Amino acid sequence: MVHMNKRDMILITVIVLLAALSYILLHHGDGDNVVSVYVKGSLHGTYDLSVPRQIHIVGDNGIINDIEISDGSVFMKYSDCPGQQCVNTGRIDRNNESICCAPAGTLITVHTAKEPDYDAITK
Amino acid sequence: MPSPSRKITICAAYTALGLILGYIESFIVFPIRVPGVRIGLANIVTVMCLYSLGFSYTVVVMLLRVTLSAILFGSPVSFVYSLAGAALALAGMYMAKRLRFSIYGVSFCGAVLHNIAQTAVAYFMVSSVYIFTYLPVLILVGSFAGIITGFVADIMVRRLGSREV
Ligand SMILES: [Zn+2]
């Protein structure tokens, strides 16, 4: 019987540890039901998705972002950025989904147990 | 070295075995909801073939298996998934073998790369970056599958006697 050699063991250990570590980093917030808002790279606040609220932000270049949390989801209600990509993203409510307003430097990310429904997309 | 006709016969046997494993695999539901991603059972055949017949024959067996499998019980979509998985797995196994990893390390590389390739295909199909949040789990499942595959392939190659094939 061939046994694993040293190379195998090092490779397997490194890959398994990296995968386990990234799993923990990616999924440690699962089960929460929150939305995190980052402005210019730092956390502006973390809000409960089930509590309706409006968040007013003045981001980079003086760009105004009005974010609304309602009906268990979040969306960019108003932004005076060029392009309006953030507004067009619409409502998000699934885990790791995000809205980005690049001109204002705003990032909105959902952390919830509700996983994206890929089956519906591929069918 | 075995005669060319003997090698061709063995290729046919490996292709048939790979087809059966691919068919069995279509009944195994992956516990993770990433569309199209399969566990890669047929990688056992790729490992065995690589060790007994070498790289060129393995490429032929892999292409035959993937194509026939798509025609017999697949679809164009499943063809893309299995070709991407099998091709990247084989490339990685070939490299790992040259870098003097044992059959365990070789099969481990194959299984992990198989899952990475299929996740990448799922990303293009769904065009959602969130697909990659499943990658760590798929790599862990692949690691486990790869070590088991290495164990089975090791026994098989030994029983069949890689020298006399
Ligand atoms: Zn914007």
mmCIF file of N, CA, C and O in Angstrom, chain A residues 1-5 7-8 11-12 15-16 19-20 22-23 26-27 95-98 115-119 121-122, chain B residues 33 35 99-102 104-105 108-109 112 126 128 130-134 136-137 139-140 143 147 151 154-155 158:
data_model
loop_
_atom_site.group_PDB
_atom_site.id
_atom_site.type_symbol
_atom_site.label_atom_id
_atom_site.label_comp_id
_atom_site.label_asym_id
_atom_site.label_seq_id
_atom_site.Cartn_x
_atom_site.Cartn_y
_atom_site.Cartn_z
ATOM 1 N N MET A 1 0.839 -1.210 0.000
ATOM 2 C CA MET A 1 0.000 0.000 0.000
ATOM 3 C C MET A 1 0.873 1.259 0.000
ATOM 4 O O MET A 1 1.733 1.412 0.856
ATOM 5 N N VAL A 2 0.633 2.117 -0.958
ATOM 6 C CA VAL A 2 1.362 3.392 -1.003
ATOM 7 C C VAL A 2 0.810 4.297 0.096
ATOM 8 O O VAL A 2 -0.390 4.352 0.317
ATOM 9 N N HIS A 3 1.679 4.958 0.821
ATOM 10 C CA HIS A 3 1.191 5.926 1.787
ATOM 11 C C HIS A 3 1.409 7.312 1.218
ATOM 12 O O HIS A 3 2.219 7.500 0.327
ATOM 13 N N MET A 4 0.671 8.246 1.781
ATOM 14 C CA MET A 4 0.851 9.624 1.341
ATOM 15 C C MET A 4 2.290 10.028 1.641
ATOM 16 O O MET A 4 2.823 9.687 2.689
ATOM 17 N N ASN A 5 2.883 10.764 0.719
ATOM 18 C CA ASN A 5 4.218 11.261 1.037
ATOM 19 C C ASN A 5 4.102 12.650 1.666
ATOM 20 O O ASN A 5 2.997 13.177 1.845
ATOM 21 N N ARG A 7 4.918 15.603 0.594
ATOM 22 C CA ARG A 7 4.341 16.615 -0.300
ATOM 23 C C ARG A 7 2.827 16.580 -0.260
ATOM 24 O O ARG A 7 2.162 17.614 -0.199
ATOM 25 N N ASP A 8 2.262 15.362 -0.366
ATOM 26 C CA ASP A 8 0.803 15.206 -0.343
ATOM 27 C C ASP A 8 0.219 15.815 0.916
ATOM 28 O O ASP A 8 -0.740 16.567 0.880
ATOM 29 N N LEU A 11 0.393 19.631 0.978
ATOM 30 C CA LEU A 11 -0.589 20.192 0.039
ATOM 31 C C LEU A 11 -2.013 20.067 0.582
ATOM 32 O O LEU A 11 -2.760 21.048 0.628
ATOM 33 N N ILE A 12 -2.362 18.857 1.019
ATOM 34 C CA ILE A 12 -3.728 18.610 1.490
ATOM 35 C C ILE A 12 -4.031 19.462 2.725
ATOM 36 O O ILE A 12 -5.074 20.108 2.807
ATOM 37 N N ILE A 15 -4.435 23.242 1.674
ATOM 38 C CA ILE A 15 -5.684 23.519 0.936
ATOM 39 C C ILE A 15 -6.894 23.398 1.872
ATOM 40 O O ILE A 15 -7.783 24.251 1.872
ATOM 41 N N VAL A 16 -6.911 22.337 2.681
ATOM 42 C CA VAL A 16 -8.058 22.131 3.582
ATOM 43 C C VAL A 16 -8.159 23.276 4.596
ATOM 44 O O VAL A 16 -9.240 23.815 4.831
ATOM 45 N N ALA A 19 -9.417 26.426 2.826
ATOM 46 C CA ALA A 19 -10.846 26.313 2.519
ATOM 47 C C ALA A 19 -11.671 26.492 3.793
ATOM 48 O O ALA A 19 -12.672 27.207 3.795
ATOM 49 N N ALA A 20 -11.228 25.859 4.890
ATOM 50 C CA ALA A 20 -11.963 25.961 6.157
ATOM 51 C C ALA A 20 -11.969 27.402 6.652
ATOM 52 O O ALA A 20 -13.000 27.924 7.084
ATOM 53 N N SER A 22 -11.581 30.211 4.837
ATOM 54 C CA SER A 22 -12.438 31.089 4.027
ATOM 55 C C SER A 22 -13.909 30.767 4.245
ATOM 56 O O SER A 22 -14.752 31.660 4.166
ATOM 57 N N TYR A 23 -14.204 29.501 4.545
ATOM 58 C CA TYR A 23 -15.599 29.155 4.863
ATOM 59 C C TYR A 23 -16.063 29.922 6.101
ATOM 60 O O TYR A 23 -17.132 30.533 6.111
ATOM 61 N N LEU A 26 -16.467 33.612 5.327
ATOM 62 C CA LEU A 26 -17.619 33.917 4.477
ATOM 63 C C LEU A 26 -18.947 33.700 5.184
ATOM 64 O O LEU A 26 -19.930 34.346 4.883
ATOM 65 N N HIS A 27 -18.982 32.736 6.089
ATOM 66 C CA HIS A 27 -20.278 32.328 6.633
ATOM 67 C C HIS A 27 -20.469 32.632 8.116
ATOM 68 O O HIS A 27 -21.453 32.202 8.699
ATOM 69 N N ASN A 95 -28.517 36.465 1.091
ATOM 70 C CA ASN A 95 -27.199 36.504 1.707
ATOM 71 C C ASN A 95 -26.096 36.908 0.717
ATOM 72 O O ASN A 95 -26.030 36.383 -0.384
ATOM 73 N N ASN A 96 -25.243 37.841 1.151
ATOM 74 C CA ASN A 96 -24.082 38.314 0.391
ATOM 75 C C ASN A 96 -24.425 39.140 -0.844
ATOM 76 O O ASN A 96 -23.528 39.526 -1.573
ATOM 77 N N GLU A 97 -25.696 39.385 -1.086
ATOM 78 C CA GLU A 97 -26.034 40.291 -2.185
ATOM 79 C C GLU A 97 -25.621 41.696 -1.774
ATOM 80 O O GLU A 97 -25.629 42.026 -0.586
ATOM 81 N N SER A 98 -25.273 42.516 -2.746
ATOM 82 C CA SER A 98 -24.888 43.869 -2.366
ATOM 83 C C SER A 98 -25.279 44.896 -3.418
ATOM 84 O O SER A 98 -25.516 44.578 -4.573
ATOM 85 N N GLU A 115 -30.565 32.195 1.336
ATOM 86 C CA GLU A 115 -29.555 32.025 0.298
ATOM 87 C C GLU A 115 -30.116 32.407 -1.068
ATOM 88 O O GLU A 115 -31.301 32.265 -1.315
ATOM 89 N N PRO A 116 -29.226 32.867 -1.983
ATOM 90 C CA PRO A 116 -29.685 33.185 -3.328
ATOM 91 C C PRO A 116 -30.312 31.950 -3.989
ATOM 92 O O PRO A 116 -29.851 30.841 -3.794
ATOM 93 N N ASP A 117 -31.347 32.157 -4.781
ATOM 94 C CA ASP A 117 -32.070 31.047 -5.396
ATOM 95 C C ASP A 117 -31.554 30.824 -6.817
ATOM 96 O O ASP A 117 -32.118 31.314 -7.775
ATOM 97 N N TYR A 118 -30.454 30.076 -6.940
ATOM 98 C CA TYR A 118 -29.857 29.873 -8.259
ATOM 99 C C TYR A 118 -30.696 28.931 -9.116
ATOM 100 O O TYR A 118 -30.693 29.024 -10.311
ATOM 101 N N ASP A 119 -31.397 28.003 -8.464
ATOM 102 C CA ASP A 119 -32.196 27.035 -9.224
ATOM 103 C C ASP A 119 -33.173 27.752 -10.136
ATOM 104 O O ASP A 119 -33.352 27.402 -11.292
ATOM 105 N N ILE A 121 -32.883 30.607 -11.415
ATOM 106 C CA ILE A 121 -32.224 31.304 -12.503
ATOM 107 C C ILE A 121 -31.828 30.345 -13.623
ATOM 108 O O ILE A 121 -31.982 30.636 -14.790
ATOM 109 N N THR A 122 -31.342 29.152 -13.241
ATOM 110 C CA THR A 122 -30.869 28.227 -14.274
ATOM 111 C C THR A 122 -32.012 27.519 -14.990
ATOM 112 O O THR A 122 -31.854 27.037 -16.080
ATOM 113 N N ARG B 33 -26.302 23.636 -2.925
ATOM 114 C CA ARG B 33 -27.125 24.092 -4.031
ATOM 115 C C ARG B 33 -26.372 24.975 -5.012
ATOM 116 O O ARG B 33 -26.639 26.156 -5.134
ATOM 117 N N PRO B 35 -25.856 25.080 -8.974
ATOM 118 C CA PRO B 35 -26.414 24.392 -10.139
ATOM 119 C C PRO B 35 -25.345 23.711 -10.983
ATOM 120 O O PRO B 35 -24.322 24.308 -11.273
ATOM 121 N N LEU B 99 5.199 16.569 -10.528
ATOM 122 C CA LEU B 99 5.839 17.189 -9.360
ATOM 123 C C LEU B 99 6.057 16.166 -8.240
ATOM 124 O O LEU B 99 6.317 16.533 -7.098
ATOM 125 N N ARG B 100 5.917 14.901 -8.573
ATOM 126 C CA ARG B 100 6.191 13.774 -7.676
ATOM 127 C C ARG B 100 5.313 13.749 -6.421
ATOM 128 O O ARG B 100 5.764 13.411 -5.340
ATOM 129 N N PHE B 101 4.053 14.096 -6.602
ATOM 130 C CA PHE B 101 3.076 13.796 -5.556
ATOM 131 C C PHE B 101 2.697 12.331 -5.706
ATOM 132 O O PHE B 101 2.837 11.762 -6.789
ATOM 133 N N SER B 102 2.220 11.697 -4.633
ATOM 134 C CA SER B 102 1.786 10.308 -4.742
ATOM 135 C C SER B 102 0.398 10.264 -5.371
ATOM 136 O O SER B 102 -0.207 11.306 -5.647
ATOM 137 N N TYR B 104 -2.288 9.785 -4.070
ATOM 138 C CA TYR B 104 -3.248 10.509 -3.212
ATOM 139 C C TYR B 104 -3.241 11.996 -3.534
ATOM 140 O O TYR B 104 -4.295 12.610 -3.705
ATOM 141 N N GLY B 105 -2.048 12.574 -3.610
ATOM 142 C CA GLY B 105 -1.926 13.999 -3.923
ATOM 143 C C GLY B 105 -2.457 14.291 -5.316
ATOM 144 O O GLY B 105 -3.113 15.306 -5.544
ATOM 145 N N PHE B 108 -6.215 14.056 -5.235
ATOM 146 C CA PHE B 108 -6.685 15.217 -4.456
ATOM 147 C C PHE B 108 -6.732 16.452 -5.355
ATOM 148 O O PHE B 108 -7.743 17.161 -5.415
ATOM 149 N N CYS B 109 -5.625 16.721 -6.076
ATOM 150 C CA CYS B 109 -5.573 17.871 -6.988
ATOM 151 C C CYS B 109 -6.696 17.782 -8.016
ATOM 152 O O CYS B 109 -7.366 18.785 -8.305
ATOM 153 N N VAL B 112 -10.205 18.566 -6.372
ATOM 154 C CA VAL B 112 -10.362 19.969 -5.986
ATOM 155 C C VAL B 112 -10.499 20.849 -7.236
ATOM 156 O O VAL B 112 -11.389 21.696 -7.322
ATOM 157 N N VAL B 126 -24.771 31.581 -14.337
ATOM 158 C CA VAL B 126 -25.688 32.349 -13.497
ATOM 159 C C VAL B 126 -25.285 33.823 -13.466
ATOM 160 O O VAL B 126 -26.082 34.677 -13.127
ATOM 161 N N SER B 128 -23.399 35.353 -11.348
ATOM 162 C CA SER B 128 -23.520 35.927 -10.016
ATOM 163 C C SER B 128 -22.266 35.575 -9.226
ATOM 164 O O SER B 128 -21.896 34.409 -9.130
ATOM 165 N N TYR B 130 -21.839 35.567 -6.229
ATOM 166 C CA TYR B 130 -22.130 34.887 -4.965
ATOM 167 C C TYR B 130 -21.937 33.378 -5.049
ATOM 168 O O TYR B 130 -21.795 32.715 -4.035
ATOM 169 N N ILE B 131 -21.908 32.863 -6.281
ATOM 170 C CA ILE B 131 -21.618 31.442 -6.509
ATOM 171 C C ILE B 131 -20.311 31.072 -5.802
ATOM 172 O O ILE B 131 -20.192 30.004 -5.225
ATOM 173 N N PHE B 132 -19.348 31.987 -5.825
ATOM 174 C CA PHE B 132 -18.027 31.672 -5.279
ATOM 175 C C PHE B 132 -18.029 31.554 -3.752
ATOM 176 O O PHE B 132 -17.076 31.041 -3.184
ATOM 177 N N THR B 133 -19.108 32.015 -3.096
ATOM 178 C CA THR B 133 -19.149 31.844 -1.645
ATOM 179 C C THR B 133 -19.311 30.358 -1.282
ATOM 180 O O THR B 133 -19.097 29.969 -0.152
ATOM 181 N N TYR B 134 -19.691 29.537 -2.275
ATOM 182 C CA TYR B 134 -19.820 28.093 -2.033
ATOM 183 C C TYR B 134 -18.503 27.357 -2.260
ATOM 184 O O TYR B 134 -18.379 26.181 -1.937
ATOM 185 N N PRO B 136 -15.444 27.374 -0.888
ATOM 186 C CA PRO B 136 -14.771 26.681 0.220
ATOM 187 C C PRO B 136 -15.400 25.328 0.558
ATOM 188 O O PRO B 136 -14.678 24.346 0.753
ATOM 189 N N VAL B 137 -16.726 25.263 0.599
ATOM 190 C CA VAL B 137 -17.398 23.994 0.914
ATOM 191 C C VAL B 137 -17.111 22.966 -0.174
ATOM 192 O O VAL B 137 -16.828 21.800 0.110
ATOM 193 N N ILE B 139 -14.553 22.855 -2.097
ATOM 194 C CA ILE B 139 -13.163 22.416 -2.008
ATOM 195 C C ILE B 139 -13.015 21.386 -0.886
ATOM 196 O O ILE B 139 -12.321 20.376 -1.045
ATOM 197 N N LEU B 140 -13.713 21.604 0.233
ATOM 198 C CA LEU B 140 -13.650 20.638 1.338
ATOM 199 C C LEU B 140 -14.243 19.290 0.915
ATOM 200 O O LEU B 140 -13.648 18.242 1.166
ATOM 201 N N SER B 143 -11.820 17.689 -1.413
ATOM 202 C CA SER B 143 -10.651 17.138 -0.714
ATOM 203 C C SER B 143 -10.951 15.748 -0.213
ATOM 204 O O SER B 143 -10.167 14.810 -0.401
ATOM 205 N N ILE B 147 -9.268 12.170 -1.665
ATOM 206 C CA ILE B 147 -8.470 11.220 -0.884
ATOM 207 C C ILE B 147 -9.070 9.811 -1.019
ATOM 208 O O ILE B 147 -8.341 8.841 -1.221
ATOM 209 N N PHE B 151 -7.339 6.512 -2.784
ATOM 210 C CA PHE B 151 -7.279 5.213 -2.107
ATOM 211 C C PHE B 151 -7.793 4.110 -3.029
ATOM 212 O O PHE B 151 -7.122 3.088 -3.240
ATOM 213 N N ASP B 154 -5.543 3.647 -6.087
ATOM 214 C CA ASP B 154 -4.302 2.985 -5.694
ATOM 215 C C ASP B 154 -4.497 1.461 -5.666
ATOM 216 O O ASP B 154 -3.705 0.714 -6.234
ATOM 217 N N ILE B 155 -5.586 1.020 -5.034
ATOM 218 C CA ILE B 155 -5.883 -0.418 -4.972
ATOM 219 C C ILE B 155 -6.089 -0.985 -6.373
ATOM 220 O O ILE B 155 -5.508 -2.016 -6.731
ATOM 221 N N ARG B 158 -2.922 -1.227 -8.465
ATOM 222 C CA ARG B 158 -2.131 -2.325 -7.923
ATOM 223 C C ARG B 158 -2.659 -3.690 -8.371
ATOM 224 O O ARG B 158 -1.909 -4.549 -8.806
#
